[in-house]
Amino acid sequence: DVVPITRALISVSDKSGIVDLCTYLHSRNVELLSTGGTARALRDAGLPCIDVSDYTGSPECLDGRVKTLHPKVHGGLLGVRGNARHERDMAENGIGLIDMTILNLYPFGATVKSGASFDQCIENVDIGGPSMLRSTAKNHAYTTIVTNPDQYDEVRACMEKNDGGTTLSLRKKYAARAFALSAAYDSTIATWFGKQLGDDGPSSSSVVTRVYRPEFPLKYGCNPHQSPAGISSLLNSELPFKVLNGTPGYINLLDAANAWLLVKELREATGLAAASSFKHVSPAGAAVAVPLTEVECAAYEISVEDASRLTPSALAYLRARNADPMCSFGDYAAVSDVVDEATASILKREVSDGIVAPGYTPEALAILTSKKGGKFIVLEARSDYVPEPVEYREVYGMTFSQRRNDVVITREHMTRNVVTKGGATALTDDAIRDMIVASICVKYTQSNSVGFAKDGMMVGVGAGQQSRVDCVKLAGRKVSTWYLRQHPKVLALQFKKGVKRQDRVNARVRYIEGDFTDEERVRWEAQFEAVPEPLTGAEKDEFMKRATGITISSDAFFPFRDSIDHASKVGVSYVAQPGGSVQDPEVTSCCDDYGMVMSFTDVRLFHH
Amino acid sequence: DVVPITRALISVSDKSGIVDLCTYLHSRNVELLSTGGTARALRDAGLPCIDVSDYTGSPECLDGRVKTLHPKVHGGLLGVRGNARHERDMAENGIGLIDMTILNLYPFGATVKSGASFDQCIENVDIGGPSMLRSTAKNHAYTTIVTNPDQYDEVRACMEKNDGGTTLSLRKKYAARAFALSAAYDSTIATWFGKQLGDDGPSSSSVVTRVYRPEFPLKYGCNPHQSPAGISSLLNSELPFKVLNGTPGYINLLDAANAWLLVKELREATGLAAASSFKHVSPAGAAVAVPLTEVECAAYEISVEDASRLTPSALAYLRARNADPMCSFGDYAAVSDVVDEATASILKREVSDGIVAPGYTPEALAILTSKKGGKFIVLEARSDYVPEPVEYREVYGMTFSQRRNDVVITREHMTRNVVTKGGATALTDDAIRDMIVASICVKYTQSNSVGFAKDGMMVGVGAGQQSRVDCVKLAGRKVSTWYLRQHPKVLALQFKKGVKRQDRVNARVRYIEGDFTDEERVRWEAQFEAVPEPLTGAEKDEFMKRATGITISSDAFFPFRDSIDHASKVGVSYVAQPGGSVQDPEVTSCCDDYGMVMSFTDVRLFHH
C-alpha cells in the first residue's frame, strides 16, 4: 500500500516548516508545483518549483481565481492509479500524476475576527484550496493530503521509512482529517453567513459544526460501564490544562475545570491568592489568603508560629480545606498562584485526588508527584486561556448551546444596589470581599445553592438542593459545625496519641453533631484520653450567638423571608442575592429587622 | 442589484421539478449547460441543452471525474462582472458567463445507510458539485446558486418579477444555504471517515465532527446573561421531544430529558405506569402506580373513593409529587404513559412548569395547555427514540465524551448478589421492585446521591452531596418528614377555610419540622381554627419506630457503616448499592445486625 511521491502541489497560508519539508521532498526528487506566496518562499530558499499556471499551460487570468481549477491539476489528483483507461486518458491529455497536496486554508474565522467587511470576508472564501483538498482526500488510496504543519514530521518519517512513499494508513488518516477541516471551514462560513442575513442566533438555514481533536482517552466516563470516554480539544485550539502527573478521570476533570475557574476569578476579583477544594463538581470549600486568628489556628491544627510563615497560597488552601474538612476528604484542589513548597506541604498531609494551578515550583512538584504512590493528579492551567464563548452539550439527542457564564463578579455588583437601610455605606471592605467570594463560589456550585463566607473563606456551601430554604438550612448546618469547631470544649478535646489527623478532624465534627449511633459512640470514645463531656444543645446555642459578620450569597433570589430567618441563626450580617422576587420588599424589611445589609446583584448564577 | 440570467449550469441528483424550471429558463432564453443524467432528462423533455464537455472543449476523460473542474466553468462562475480586466480575460480565453448553478448533492448519509462498502462510499464523494456550489455561492454578488427543489418556485417568481434576472437578496440567501449544505455534506463525510479509522471512540489519529442543526433558539441558557442559547439536533436525526405547548427553557429541557428517561426506565423495569417530579435536574420524587393506603389518601388529601378511581398514570404522579411536596413546587413532570384526563386533573391543581409524556388524550391536552395562562410546557416524547451512544459536552475548552449511561437496571441486579444472611430468599417482590425504583431514581439524581423508596414510591432523595453519610442524613430527614405526614396529629390539623392546598401542604411539613422563627410561627398559627399542639420530639421518635420496609439505594458504595446506622433510624429494611469498598464486610455485618437485606448491584450510578 506504499505509493511513491513523484510530484507534490504546495499552497499554504501558514508557511511554518514548509521550506524544511520541501527541502526534504526535493532531496527525494519530488517535483514541486506551487502558487503565489508559497512559490516565492520556496524559491527564496533555493528550491526549484514550477508555477501551477505554467504547469497547466492555462494563462493566468481572473486575478488567479481559477488557477488550480483545471483538469491537469484535478485529473492528476483524481486519476486512479493502475486503471488502464485512466492511465491512457491521462497520457493522451497530458495529465501527470500529482501524488501529494500540501495546503492549509487561511482560517475564515480569523478573517471575520479581524473586523473585515462583508466583501472582504467573501473575498477570503477559498475556492481552489478546498477543491484540491477534497480531490486529494477522495483519492487517498493513491494520494496524500497534508493540511497542517503538525503533520510534516510524520510525513517525512513515513517517507523515510518507505523509500520515499507514504502508507495507506497515513493517507487515510490524513484524508479523514482533511474532510474534517473542510467541514469546519465551510461550517464557519455558513455560520457567519447565516448571521449576515440578520439572524443573531442559529437559524434553520444553517448548521453548526464542532470539530474536536481527541487529546487523550479516559478509562471510562462518569461510571466504569460508560466506555468509551475521552477528552478532546476544539480543532485549532488547545486544552486549558496540561497533565503533569497522574491519570485524571472524567469527574476529576469536571472538578478541575470548575475549581480552577473559581480560584482564577477569586484571584482577579480580590487580588488575593485563592484556593478551592472540590468534591463531585461542587466546592466543599474555597477561600482567599486572609490571615488566621489564633482560635482558628487551634481549630485547624496549626501553630500560630507556623501559620505566620504560611505563603498566601498555602493559607488559602488551608482555609478552603477547613470549611468542611469531612467533605473535603479526597478532594480536587485548585490554587490560583504558582504552588510553592509550603502549599504542597499542606496538601501532602491531606487525602486528596489532585490539584490544578498555573504552575509549580520544582520543590512543590516533587512533593506532589510523590503523593498517592505517584498517582496524585497534577494539572497545569494556562493562565491566559480564553475558551470559545458558546459551549455545546449533548443530552439524550438534544444539543444544548449557551454562552458560557462569563459574567465577571465585581465590587460594583455588591455596592450599586444595597436595598437595606443605610445603603452601601453600611458595607465594610471585608464584607464586600466576602460577598464577592461567596458569589463567585455559588457561581461554580451545582444549583440550587447558597454559600456562607467569613474572612474571605467559605464556611458553608449548600449545593444541589431543590428549594431555596433547604439550601440555607443545609449550608447553615455546615456554618454551625464550622463555627463550633472553635468552641473551647472542642478545642480542649484530648486525643490519645496515634490518632490520625483526619480522624481527629472527623471526631471533632461528630462531637459537635452529637447524633452518634451506639456502635459509633464506642469507637468515638476510644479515641480520647478520657471520655469527653457532651457538648449540649444549650452550649451550642449560646456559642452560636457570638457568630457575627457572616455573609450569605444565593444563586437566585430568596422567594420568601424564611431563608433570611434561618440565616439569622448562624450570624449572618451581609446578604448578596440577585433580587427579582415579588417578595423582595418583605425580604428586605426582614433583613432590616435583623440589621443585615443586603445587596441586589442583578446576576443570577444557576449552574448545571 | 438585479442580474439577468443568460446561461445556467444544471446538475441534479433529485430531478423533481427540474424539467418545469428548465422549461421556464428556456422560455427566458437561458442557455442550459448540463451533465449526464440531468442532460438526458432535459433532452427527453425536448429542451435543448449543451453538454459541459462540449462546452469546455475538454474531452471526456477519467470516467468524467474532472468534467466541470475547468477554467471555462469556474471562470464563468467566478468572473467579476463589470471588472474590465476580468471581462477582457474572459473574452480572451473564451470564458462565457454562467449566471446560475442548479445542483444538489446526493446525500452522503444515504449512501452510508444503504450499507455501501468503504470504496463505494468514497466513490460517492462528490467533487465537482461542491466546487461549483462554492464558486457560485462565493460570487453571489452576480451568480445564483440553487440547491434544493423547494427553491424553484421562488426562483421563477423572482425572475418573472425582475425581467428574467434575480435579486441580490435572493442570491445572498441562497448562498448562505449553499455553504450550510456544503458544510453538512463534508461533516457527514468527516464523521463517517473518522469511524472508518477503526475507532469506536475518539482517538488521537482522527478528528470528530459533530454537526448540529439548530432547531429552536432559547431566550437564554442557565441564566439570563447567558445568551445566545439554543437547542439543536444532530444532523440527520430528530429531537427526542416535540414541543406541543409553551416555550421550554434551558433548565426545563435538562429536567425533561432526565425526568423522561427516569420514567421510561421505571416503566420498562417494573411494567407499571411511572411518573417523576423534577427540580433543578434532580428528582424531588418519582413513583410507579401502586395503590394508596387509606392513611396515605388522608396524608395526600385525596378521598379513598377518588383514589380508587385514579388511572395508573394519575396514581404514579400523585405519589411522585408527594415524596417532597414542598420541593416539588414548580416542578417539571414526566409520565411514562399517555396522559389521560385523570392525570391532567391532578396536575392542574399543582404549581408546575411543564410535563413530558409519550402522548396525551385530547381532553388531557386541553386541560394542560390552559394551565399557567396557556404557558404550561407540554412535550411529547418519541417512545422509540434511540440517541447516539456517545455524548459530547464542552466545558471550559475541554470536550468530554462518554458512552451514555445506558445500563438497564433489572431484577437480576437486585437478586444475584445478596450479601446479607438468608441471601436472595430474604427479598420480597415488593422489595425488589422498590430497589429497582430507587436505583433507577439515583441514576438520574445529581451525585453524590442516595434515594429511599417504599411501595414503589421515592420517599426521600438526597442529591448533590459531597459525602455519602451527608446524602443519607439529608434524604433521611426527608423520609422522616414524609412518614410523619401520616402521624395522627398531622392528619388531625384543622385548617381554616380558604387556606390553599399548597399552603396546607407546606404548613404540615413545617409543623413536623417544628423549627419556626418567631415571625413564621405567627403566620403559621393563623392558618388554623385553633393553635395546634406541638408535635414533640418524643412523639416523632415514637412514630418513626413504626416505619419499616423502606429501601435505600446508593449511587456508589457505602464507605463506612455510619450510613447504615443512620438509615436504620428511618425504617430501612432493604439496601441496594454497588459494593466495592474495603469496608464491605463491616457494612454487611452492620446490615445483619439491623436485620436488613443488602444487595450488591455492581453498578455505580454517578450522574453529573
mmCIF file of C-alpha atoms in Angstrom, chain B residues 261-541:
data_model
loop_
_atom_site.group_PDB
_atom_site.id
_atom_site.type_symbol
_atom_site.label_atom_id
_atom_site.label_comp_id
_atom_site.label_asym_id
_atom_site.label_seq_id
_atom_site.Cartn_x
_atom_site.Cartn_y
_atom_site.Cartn_z
ATOM 1 C CA LEU B 261 -35.536 8.738 30.950
ATOM 2 C CA LEU B 262 -36.312 8.003 34.591
ATOM 3 C CA VAL B 263 -39.990 7.159 33.976
ATOM 4 C CA LYS B 264 -39.273 5.322 30.736
ATOM 5 C CA GLU B 265 -36.834 3.039 32.541
ATOM 6 C CA LEU B 266 -39.122 2.614 35.554
ATOM 7 C CA ARG B 267 -41.892 1.571 33.165
ATOM 8 C CA GLU B 268 -39.689 -0.919 31.362
ATOM 9 C CA ALA B 269 -38.247 -2.370 34.568
ATOM 10 C CA THR B 270 -41.481 -2.744 36.562
ATOM 11 C CA GLY B 271 -44.235 -2.943 33.952
ATOM 12 C CA LEU B 272 -46.092 -0.259 35.897
ATOM 13 C CA ALA B 273 -47.014 3.281 34.876
ATOM 14 C CA ALA B 274 -44.417 5.682 36.279
ATOM 15 C CA ALA B 275 -44.082 9.383 36.980
ATOM 16 C CA SER B 276 -41.391 11.750 38.208
ATOM 17 C CA SER B 277 -41.255 15.291 39.517
ATOM 18 C CA PHE B 278 -38.010 17.200 38.787
ATOM 19 C CA LYS B 279 -36.458 20.340 40.177
ATOM 20 C CA HIS B 280 -33.003 21.560 39.157
ATOM 21 C CA VAL B 281 -32.095 18.428 37.271
ATOM 22 C CA SER B 282 -32.738 16.020 40.134
ATOM 23 C CA PRO B 283 -35.957 14.223 41.066
ATOM 24 C CA ALA B 284 -37.846 15.610 44.050
ATOM 25 C CA GLY B 285 -39.962 12.487 43.672
ATOM 26 C CA ALA B 286 -40.647 9.503 41.428
ATOM 27 C CA ALA B 287 -43.053 6.577 41.671
ATOM 28 C CA VAL B 288 -44.796 3.705 39.945
ATOM 29 C CA ALA B 289 -48.523 3.031 40.136
ATOM 30 C CA VAL B 290 -49.024 1.183 43.434
ATOM 31 C CA PRO B 291 -52.395 1.703 45.152
ATOM 32 C CA LEU B 292 -52.584 4.048 48.139
ATOM 33 C CA THR B 293 -53.365 3.004 51.706
ATOM 34 C CA GLU B 294 -56.211 4.814 53.493
ATOM 35 C CA VAL B 295 -53.726 6.723 55.641
ATOM 36 C CA GLU B 296 -51.814 7.805 52.570
ATOM 37 C CA CYS B 297 -55.056 9.040 50.997
ATOM 38 C CA ALA B 298 -55.559 11.227 54.040
ATOM 39 C CA ALA B 299 -51.959 12.462 54.014
ATOM 40 C CA TYR B 300 -52.087 13.296 50.304
ATOM 41 C CA GLU B 301 -55.556 14.892 50.511
ATOM 42 C CA ILE B 302 -57.486 12.548 48.287
ATOM 43 C CA SER B 303 -60.612 10.661 49.268
ATOM 44 C CA VAL B 304 -60.458 6.870 49.307
ATOM 45 C CA GLU B 305 -63.188 6.832 46.700
ATOM 46 C CA ASP B 306 -61.410 9.233 44.364
ATOM 47 C CA ALA B 307 -58.191 7.317 44.862
ATOM 48 C CA SER B 308 -59.843 4.079 43.805
ATOM 49 C CA ARG B 309 -60.781 5.717 40.507
ATOM 50 C CA LEU B 310 -57.308 7.058 39.706
ATOM 51 C CA THR B 311 -55.795 5.753 36.499
ATOM 52 C CA PRO B 312 -52.281 4.261 36.814
ATOM 53 C CA SER B 313 -50.620 7.413 35.419
ATOM 54 C CA ALA B 314 -52.543 9.658 37.776
ATOM 55 C CA LEU B 315 -51.692 7.441 40.721
ATOM 56 C CA ALA B 316 -47.999 7.429 39.790
ATOM 57 C CA TYR B 317 -47.836 11.222 39.547
ATOM 58 C CA LEU B 318 -49.787 11.700 42.781
ATOM 59 C CA ARG B 319 -47.185 9.553 44.530
ATOM 60 C CA ALA B 320 -44.232 11.219 42.783
ATOM 61 C CA ARG B 321 -45.484 14.642 43.782
ATOM 62 C CA ASN B 322 -45.991 13.589 47.390
ATOM 63 C CA ALA B 323 -42.463 12.460 48.178
ATOM 64 C CA ASP B 324 -41.380 16.015 48.942
ATOM 65 C CA PRO B 325 -44.290 18.272 48.032
ATOM 66 C CA MET B 326 -42.522 21.450 49.175
ATOM 67 C CA CYS B 327 -39.609 20.799 46.821
ATOM 68 C CA SER B 328 -41.946 19.705 44.015
ATOM 69 C CA PHE B 329 -43.480 23.174 43.931
ATOM 70 C CA GLY B 330 -42.931 24.408 40.347
ATOM 71 C CA ASP B 331 -41.647 21.029 39.168
ATOM 72 C CA TYR B 332 -41.119 19.548 35.746
ATOM 73 C CA ALA B 333 -43.247 16.377 35.497
ATOM 74 C CA ALA B 334 -42.773 13.233 33.439
ATOM 75 C CA VAL B 335 -45.250 10.391 32.919
ATOM 76 C CA SER B 336 -44.423 7.081 31.249
ATOM 77 C CA ASP B 337 -47.819 6.527 29.634
ATOM 78 C CA VAL B 338 -50.242 8.528 27.542
ATOM 79 C CA VAL B 339 -51.541 11.287 29.811
ATOM 80 C CA ASP B 340 -55.274 10.955 30.427
ATOM 81 C CA GLU B 341 -57.768 13.368 31.875
ATOM 82 C CA ALA B 342 -57.344 11.965 35.394
ATOM 83 C CA THR B 343 -53.602 12.661 35.344
ATOM 84 C CA ALA B 344 -54.067 16.090 33.813
ATOM 85 C CA SER B 345 -56.597 16.921 36.525
ATOM 86 C CA ILE B 346 -54.118 16.025 39.270
ATOM 87 C CA LEU B 347 -51.508 18.231 37.612
ATOM 88 C CA LYS B 348 -53.988 21.026 37.050
ATOM 89 C CA ARG B 349 -54.212 21.882 40.743
ATOM 90 C CA GLU B 350 -50.437 21.832 41.293
ATOM 91 C CA VAL B 351 -47.960 24.602 40.594
ATOM 92 C CA SER B 352 -45.805 23.063 37.891
ATOM 93 C CA ASP B 353 -43.720 24.255 34.929
ATOM 94 C CA GLY B 354 -44.286 21.533 32.386
ATOM 95 C CA ILE B 355 -44.613 17.880 31.504
ATOM 96 C CA VAL B 356 -43.151 15.289 29.187
ATOM 97 C CA ALA B 357 -45.001 12.118 28.222
ATOM 98 C CA PRO B 358 -45.338 9.842 25.196
ATOM 99 C CA GLY B 359 -48.771 11.211 24.373
ATOM 100 C CA TYR B 360 -51.885 12.988 25.565
ATOM 101 C CA THR B 361 -55.584 12.360 25.158
ATOM 102 C CA PRO B 362 -57.355 15.371 23.642
ATOM 103 C CA GLU B 363 -59.077 16.050 26.975
ATOM 104 C CA ALA B 364 -55.810 15.939 28.865
ATOM 105 C CA LEU B 365 -54.102 18.198 26.342
ATOM 106 C CA ALA B 366 -56.903 20.735 26.608
ATOM 107 C CA ILE B 367 -56.524 20.858 30.395
ATOM 108 C CA LEU B 368 -52.742 21.146 30.284
ATOM 109 C CA THR B 369 -52.487 23.745 27.545
ATOM 110 C CA SER B 370 -54.792 26.023 29.510
ATOM 111 C CA LYS B 371 -52.555 25.833 32.608
ATOM 112 C CA LYS B 372 -50.335 28.826 33.578
ATOM 113 C CA GLY B 373 -52.304 31.117 31.334
ATOM 114 C CA GLY B 374 -51.512 28.866 28.382
ATOM 115 C CA LYS B 375 -47.774 28.798 29.098
ATOM 116 C CA PHE B 376 -47.554 25.321 30.630
ATOM 117 C CA ILE B 377 -44.887 23.440 28.695
ATOM 118 C CA VAL B 378 -46.084 20.225 27.085
ATOM 119 C CA LEU B 379 -43.541 17.957 25.431
ATOM 120 C CA GLU B 380 -44.354 14.788 23.562
ATOM 121 C CA ALA B 381 -41.600 12.179 23.817
ATOM 122 C CA ARG B 382 -40.857 9.797 20.974
ATOM 123 C CA SER B 383 -41.134 6.400 22.666
ATOM 124 C CA ASP B 384 -38.862 4.630 20.225
ATOM 125 C CA TYR B 385 -36.149 7.269 20.320
ATOM 126 C CA VAL B 386 -32.607 5.911 20.335
ATOM 127 C CA PRO B 387 -29.924 8.563 20.745
ATOM 128 C CA GLU B 388 -26.320 8.247 19.608
ATOM 129 C CA PRO B 389 -24.373 6.006 22.005
ATOM 130 C CA VAL B 390 -21.657 8.543 22.812
ATOM 131 C CA GLU B 391 -22.377 12.061 24.033
ATOM 132 C CA TYR B 392 -20.133 15.145 23.848
ATOM 133 C CA ARG B 393 -20.013 18.020 26.253
ATOM 134 C CA GLU B 394 -17.846 21.129 26.203
ATOM 135 C CA VAL B 395 -16.641 22.559 29.492
ATOM 136 C CA TYR B 396 -14.045 25.358 29.505
ATOM 137 C CA GLY B 397 -12.322 24.286 26.307
ATOM 138 C CA MET B 398 -12.350 20.581 27.148
ATOM 139 C CA THR B 399 -14.743 18.365 25.258
ATOM 140 C CA PHE B 400 -15.831 15.436 27.415
ATOM 141 C CA SER B 401 -17.130 12.409 25.552
ATOM 142 C CA GLN B 402 -18.575 9.316 27.134
ATOM 143 C CA ARG B 403 -20.886 6.478 26.412
ATOM 144 C CA ARG B 404 -24.335 7.362 27.670
ATOM 145 C CA ASN B 405 -25.291 5.697 30.933
ATOM 146 C CA ASP B 406 -27.362 3.133 29.063
ATOM 147 C CA VAL B 407 -27.157 0.362 31.655
ATOM 148 C CA VAL B 408 -30.545 -1.307 32.109
ATOM 149 C CA ILE B 409 -31.349 -1.873 35.783
ATOM 150 C CA THR B 410 -33.111 -5.200 36.233
ATOM 151 C CA ARG B 411 -34.327 -7.634 38.840
ATOM 152 C CA GLU B 412 -31.094 -9.562 38.411
ATOM 153 C CA HIS B 413 -29.045 -6.661 39.726
ATOM 154 C CA MET B 414 -31.001 -6.901 42.970
ATOM 155 C CA THR B 415 -31.060 -10.662 43.408
ATOM 156 C CA ARG B 416 -27.817 -12.084 42.110
ATOM 157 C CA ASN B 417 -25.551 -10.975 44.942
ATOM 158 C CA VAL B 418 -27.471 -10.619 48.192
ATOM 159 C CA VAL B 419 -24.653 -10.492 50.715
ATOM 160 C CA THR B 420 -26.621 -10.488 53.953
ATOM 161 C CA LYS B 421 -27.877 -13.521 55.887
ATOM 162 C CA GLY B 422 -30.543 -15.524 54.122
ATOM 163 C CA GLY B 423 -29.405 -14.358 50.713
ATOM 164 C CA ALA B 424 -31.897 -13.619 47.948
ATOM 165 C CA THR B 425 -34.686 -15.622 49.617
ATOM 166 C CA ALA B 426 -34.983 -12.782 52.120
ATOM 167 C CA LEU B 427 -36.155 -10.448 49.354
ATOM 168 C CA THR B 428 -39.863 -9.971 48.679
ATOM 169 C CA ASP B 429 -41.131 -8.997 45.239
ATOM 170 C CA ASP B 430 -42.143 -5.630 46.644
ATOM 171 C CA ALA B 431 -38.653 -5.125 47.991
ATOM 172 C CA ILE B 432 -37.102 -5.975 44.652
ATOM 173 C CA ARG B 433 -39.458 -3.524 42.951
ATOM 174 C CA ASP B 434 -38.512 -0.781 45.409
ATOM 175 C CA MET B 435 -34.802 -1.495 44.982
ATOM 176 C CA ILE B 436 -35.242 -1.120 41.223
ATOM 177 C CA VAL B 437 -37.250 2.080 41.614
ATOM 178 C CA ALA B 438 -34.722 3.626 43.991
ATOM 179 C CA SER B 439 -31.751 2.617 41.856
ATOM 180 C CA ILE B 440 -33.220 3.994 38.629
ATOM 181 C CA CYS B 441 -34.068 7.153 40.539
ATOM 182 C CA VAL B 442 -30.493 7.725 41.771
ATOM 183 C CA LYS B 443 -29.283 7.040 38.228
ATOM 184 C CA TYR B 444 -30.897 10.383 37.310
ATOM 185 C CA THR B 445 -30.038 12.274 40.505
ATOM 186 C CA GLN B 446 -27.022 14.597 40.711
ATOM 187 C CA SER B 447 -24.228 12.875 42.637
ATOM 188 C CA ASN B 448 -23.492 12.023 45.360
ATOM 189 C CA SER B 449 -26.951 10.703 45.942
ATOM 190 C CA VAL B 450 -28.982 8.132 47.785
ATOM 191 C CA GLY B 451 -32.701 7.503 47.483
ATOM 192 C CA PHE B 452 -35.238 5.879 49.779
ATOM 193 C CA ALA B 453 -38.294 4.052 48.380
ATOM 194 C CA LYS B 454 -41.440 2.441 49.774
ATOM 195 C CA ASP B 455 -44.435 0.996 47.943
ATOM 196 C CA GLY B 456 -42.973 1.862 44.550
ATOM 197 C CA MET B 457 -42.504 5.479 45.552
ATOM 198 C CA MET B 458 -39.440 7.547 46.335
ATOM 199 C CA VAL B 459 -39.909 8.909 49.857
ATOM 200 C CA GLY B 460 -36.576 10.723 50.189
ATOM 201 C CA VAL B 461 -34.000 11.704 47.582
ATOM 202 C CA GLY B 462 -30.660 13.147 48.711
ATOM 203 C CA ALA B 463 -28.971 14.913 45.807
ATOM 204 C CA GLY B 464 -25.706 16.714 45.194
ATOM 205 C CA GLN B 465 -23.864 15.981 48.424
ATOM 206 C CA GLN B 466 -20.155 15.685 48.949
ATOM 207 C CA SER B 467 -20.057 12.826 51.380
ATOM 208 C CA ARG B 468 -22.028 9.597 51.470
ATOM 209 C CA VAL B 469 -23.301 9.969 55.004
ATOM 210 C CA ASP B 470 -24.443 13.547 54.267
ATOM 211 C CA CYS B 471 -26.634 12.118 51.487
ATOM 212 C CA VAL B 472 -28.140 9.615 53.892
ATOM 213 C CA LYS B 473 -28.796 12.242 56.539
ATOM 214 C CA LEU B 474 -30.285 14.677 54.036
ATOM 215 C CA ALA B 475 -32.563 12.114 52.423
ATOM 216 C CA GLY B 476 -33.291 10.512 55.786
ATOM 217 C CA ARG B 477 -34.712 13.804 57.046
ATOM 218 C CA LYS B 478 -36.994 13.817 54.015
ATOM 219 C CA VAL B 479 -38.124 10.262 54.781
ATOM 220 C CA SER B 480 -38.970 11.292 58.340
ATOM 221 C CA THR B 481 -40.970 14.251 57.158
ATOM 222 C CA TRP B 482 -42.772 12.102 54.588
ATOM 223 C CA TYR B 483 -43.579 9.425 57.147
ATOM 224 C CA LEU B 484 -44.624 11.863 59.851
ATOM 225 C CA ARG B 485 -47.166 13.379 57.451
ATOM 226 C CA GLN B 486 -49.125 10.227 58.295
ATOM 227 C CA HIS B 487 -48.947 10.916 62.066
ATOM 228 C CA PRO B 488 -52.462 11.217 63.608
ATOM 229 C CA LYS B 489 -51.684 14.702 64.930
ATOM 230 C CA VAL B 490 -50.702 15.861 61.464
ATOM 231 C CA LEU B 491 -53.772 14.319 59.872
ATOM 232 C CA ALA B 492 -55.903 15.974 62.544
ATOM 233 C CA LEU B 493 -54.711 19.523 61.814
ATOM 234 C CA GLN B 494 -57.772 21.743 61.362
ATOM 235 C CA PHE B 495 -57.177 24.409 58.752
ATOM 236 C CA LYS B 496 -59.331 27.472 58.407
ATOM 237 C CA LYS B 497 -61.494 27.593 55.353
ATOM 238 C CA GLY B 498 -59.829 29.249 52.360
ATOM 239 C CA VAL B 499 -56.310 28.086 53.153
ATOM 240 C CA LYS B 500 -54.936 26.926 49.826
ATOM 241 C CA ARG B 501 -53.815 23.391 49.148
ATOM 242 C CA GLN B 502 -50.109 24.166 48.713
ATOM 243 C CA ASP B 503 -50.239 26.239 51.908
ATOM 244 C CA ARG B 504 -51.763 23.274 53.745
ATOM 245 C CA VAL B 505 -49.032 21.030 52.366
ATOM 246 C CA ASN B 506 -46.325 23.431 53.486
ATOM 247 C CA ALA B 507 -47.933 24.036 56.879
ATOM 248 C CA ARG B 508 -47.952 20.312 57.662
ATOM 249 C CA VAL B 509 -44.306 19.978 56.738
ATOM 250 C CA ARG B 510 -43.364 22.963 58.878
ATOM 251 C CA TYR B 511 -45.415 21.512 61.756
ATOM 252 C CA ILE B 512 -43.310 18.375 61.515
ATOM 253 C CA GLU B 513 -40.003 20.220 61.169
ATOM 254 C CA GLY B 514 -41.006 22.498 64.034
ATOM 255 C CA ASP B 515 -38.071 24.912 63.692
ATOM 256 C CA PHE B 516 -40.175 28.043 63.323
ATOM 257 C CA THR B 517 -38.804 31.505 63.572
ATOM 258 C CA ASP B 518 -40.969 33.817 65.678
ATOM 259 C CA GLU B 519 -42.321 35.654 62.670
ATOM 260 C CA GLU B 520 -43.087 32.457 60.838
ATOM 261 C CA ARG B 521 -44.887 30.930 63.808
ATOM 262 C CA VAL B 522 -47.356 33.806 63.870
ATOM 263 C CA ARG B 523 -48.243 33.375 60.194
ATOM 264 C CA TRP B 524 -48.320 29.607 60.557
ATOM 265 C CA GLU B 525 -50.684 29.630 63.532
ATOM 266 C CA ALA B 526 -53.039 31.982 61.726
ATOM 267 C CA GLN B 527 -53.931 29.238 59.268
ATOM 268 C CA PHE B 528 -55.658 27.043 61.869
ATOM 269 C CA GLU B 529 -59.019 27.083 63.591
ATOM 270 C CA ALA B 530 -57.175 26.601 66.865
ATOM 271 C CA VAL B 531 -53.450 26.726 67.513
ATOM 272 C CA PRO B 532 -52.251 23.111 67.139
ATOM 273 C CA GLU B 533 -50.352 21.471 69.948
ATOM 274 C CA PRO B 534 -46.723 20.926 69.020
ATOM 275 C CA LEU B 535 -45.588 17.575 67.713
ATOM 276 C CA THR B 536 -42.879 16.751 70.230
ATOM 277 C CA GLY B 537 -39.581 15.124 69.549
ATOM 278 C CA ALA B 538 -40.652 12.158 71.648
ATOM 279 C CA GLU B 539 -43.865 11.766 69.648
ATOM 280 C CA LYS B 540 -41.932 11.901 66.418
ATOM 281 C CA ASP B 541 -39.377 9.358 67.641
#
